[in-house]
Structures are given as structure tokens and as C-alpha cells.
Amino acid sequence: EKAKSELLASLAKRPNSPEVINNLGNVYGKLGDKPNALASFEKAVLLRPNYAIARFNLADAIADANPKRAITEFETYLALTEGIPEEADRSALAQKRVQALKHQ
């Protein structure tokens, strides 16, 4: 809850910061507030379409409800992070998620 308050205060100063919005989405997710988490990831991607981590988070958030779109979001994430060593672990996870979603 404290993190949520801090991020909301930050958004009051910078309402269109994709990083803050994405982080707020993560906090909402941890608090079990899936609708606000999803809305936050959607807004972060809308504000910055090439924001790879927000794409990953969005894909993860919608995987159960909309597997086809989740595959697209994971694949976009993978294209954006290709060749970035710091994203190797998350990329491997995204590839596994795509395979699992394709075989549902």
C-alpha cells in the first residue's frame, strides 16, 4: 500500500510517465487488483509502444483471459529485447509462455 501511495503521488507530478505507470501496475498486481494492474500496463504501452517490460507485464496480465493477444504481446517483447543480455532470463520465460499458450 505504501508503494502504491508513493507511485500515485509521483503520477500526480508526472501523469504520463510510462515507467511509473508500469511500476504501479506491478504494485496493483501484487495487491491482487488485476483490473487496475491491467489498465496500468495498457496505459504504459499506449504511452510508449516500444516499452518492452510493460509489454511483458501486459502479456503476463492478460494470458489467462486473452491468450491470443498475450502471445502477440510476448512476441513483441521478444522482438524489442532481442540481443539484450540483461533481458535473457525474462526472454526465456516469455518464450516458454508463448509455447505454452500456443498449445492450450
Short mmCIF file of C-alpha atoms in Angstrom, two decimals:
data_model
loop_
_atom_site.label_atom_id
_atom_site.label_comp_id
_atom_site.label_asym_id
_atom_site.label_seq_id
_atom_site.Cartn_x
_atom_site.Cartn_y
_atom_site.Cartn_z
CA GLU A 1 0.00 0.00 0.00
CA LYS A 2 2.89 2.37 0.77
CA ALA A 3 4.42 1.75 -2.65
CA LYS A 4 1.04 2.39 -4.26
CA SER A 5 0.72 5.71 -2.42
CA GLU A 6 4.24 6.75 -3.44
CA LEU A 7 3.66 5.87 -7.09
CA LEU A 8 0.30 7.66 -7.17
CA ALA A 9 1.98 10.74 -5.71
CA SER A 10 4.66 10.51 -8.40
CA LEU A 11 1.97 10.21 -11.08
CA ALA A 12 0.33 13.37 -9.77
CA LYS A 13 3.55 15.20 -10.71
CA ARG A 14 4.26 13.26 -13.93
CA PRO A 15 0.96 11.76 -15.14
CA ASN A 16 2.35 10.39 -18.40
CA SER A 17 5.43 8.55 -17.15
CA PRO A 18 5.27 5.02 -18.60
CA GLU A 19 7.83 3.76 -16.07
CA VAL A 20 5.82 4.96 -13.09
CA ILE A 21 2.59 3.63 -14.59
CA ASN A 22 4.19 0.24 -15.28
CA ASN A 23 5.55 0.07 -11.73
CA LEU A 24 2.13 0.99 -10.40
CA GLY A 25 0.74 -1.90 -12.43
CA ASN A 26 3.19 -4.25 -10.73
CA VAL A 27 2.08 -2.97 -7.32
CA TYR A 28 -1.59 -3.37 -8.21
CA GLY A 29 -0.82 -6.92 -9.31
CA LYS A 30 0.89 -7.74 -6.05
CA LEU A 31 -2.10 -6.29 -4.18
CA GLY A 32 -4.44 -8.54 -6.17
CA ASP A 33 -6.06 -5.66 -8.07
CA LYS A 34 -5.97 -7.22 -11.55
CA PRO A 35 -8.21 -4.65 -13.31
CA ASN A 36 -6.01 -1.71 -12.26
CA ALA A 37 -2.83 -3.69 -12.99
CA LEU A 38 -4.06 -4.42 -16.50
CA ALA A 39 -5.17 -0.82 -17.04
CA SER A 40 -1.76 0.42 -15.91
CA PHE A 41 0.16 -1.89 -18.26
CA GLU A 42 -2.17 -0.95 -21.14
CA LYS A 43 -1.56 2.76 -20.49
CA ALA A 44 2.22 2.31 -20.21
CA VAL A 45 2.27 0.52 -23.59
CA LEU A 46 -0.01 3.15 -25.12
CA LEU A 47 2.30 5.93 -23.96
CA ARG A 48 5.45 4.11 -25.11
CA PRO A 49 4.73 1.29 -27.60
CA ASN A 50 8.35 0.10 -27.57
CA TYR A 51 8.47 -0.23 -23.76
CA ALA A 52 9.46 -3.90 -23.66
CA ILE A 53 8.97 -4.63 -19.96
CA ALA A 54 5.49 -3.10 -19.97
CA ARG A 55 4.68 -5.33 -22.97
CA PHE A 56 5.88 -8.36 -21.00
CA ASN A 57 3.81 -7.34 -17.98
CA LEU A 58 0.76 -6.73 -20.15
CA ALA A 59 1.13 -10.14 -21.78
CA ASP A 60 1.50 -11.79 -18.39
CA ALA A 61 -1.59 -9.98 -17.06
CA ILE A 62 -3.84 -11.00 -19.97
CA ALA A 63 -2.56 -14.52 -20.62
CA ASP A 64 -5.48 -16.29 -18.95
CA ALA A 65 -8.24 -14.09 -20.35
CA ASN A 66 -6.86 -13.45 -23.84
CA PRO A 67 -4.14 -15.96 -24.78
CA LYS A 68 -4.03 -14.88 -28.44
CA ARG A 69 -3.27 -11.27 -27.54
CA ALA A 70 -0.83 -12.42 -24.85
CA ILE A 71 1.13 -14.33 -27.49
CA THR A 72 1.29 -11.19 -29.63
CA GLU A 73 2.47 -9.09 -26.67
CA PHE A 74 5.09 -11.66 -25.64
CA GLU A 75 6.34 -11.85 -29.24
CA THR A 76 6.54 -8.05 -29.42
CA TYR A 77 8.51 -8.06 -26.16
CA LEU A 78 10.88 -10.68 -27.61
CA ALA A 79 11.41 -8.63 -30.78
CA LEU A 80 12.14 -5.49 -28.74
CA THR A 81 14.65 -7.23 -26.48
CA GLU A 82 16.44 -9.42 -29.00
CA GLY A 83 20.17 -9.36 -28.30
CA ILE A 84 19.87 -7.56 -24.94
CA PRO A 85 21.79 -9.70 -22.42
CA GLU A 86 20.06 -8.13 -19.39
CA GLU A 87 16.73 -9.47 -20.66
CA ALA A 88 17.91 -13.05 -21.25
CA ASP A 89 16.06 -14.56 -18.27
CA ARG A 90 12.81 -12.73 -18.96
CA SER A 91 13.13 -13.55 -22.68
CA ALA A 92 13.48 -17.24 -21.88
CA LEU A 93 10.36 -17.03 -19.71
CA ALA A 94 8.47 -15.21 -22.48
CA GLN A 95 9.44 -17.91 -24.98
CA LYS A 96 8.19 -20.63 -22.62
CA ARG A 97 4.93 -18.74 -22.06
CA VAL A 98 4.39 -18.37 -25.83
CA GLN A 99 4.90 -22.10 -26.35
CA ALA A 100 2.52 -22.96 -23.51
CA LEU A 101 -0.14 -20.54 -24.76
CA LYS A 102 0.12 -21.87 -28.31
CA HIS A 103 -0.53 -25.40 -27.04
CA GLN A 104 -3.62 -24.59 -24.97
#
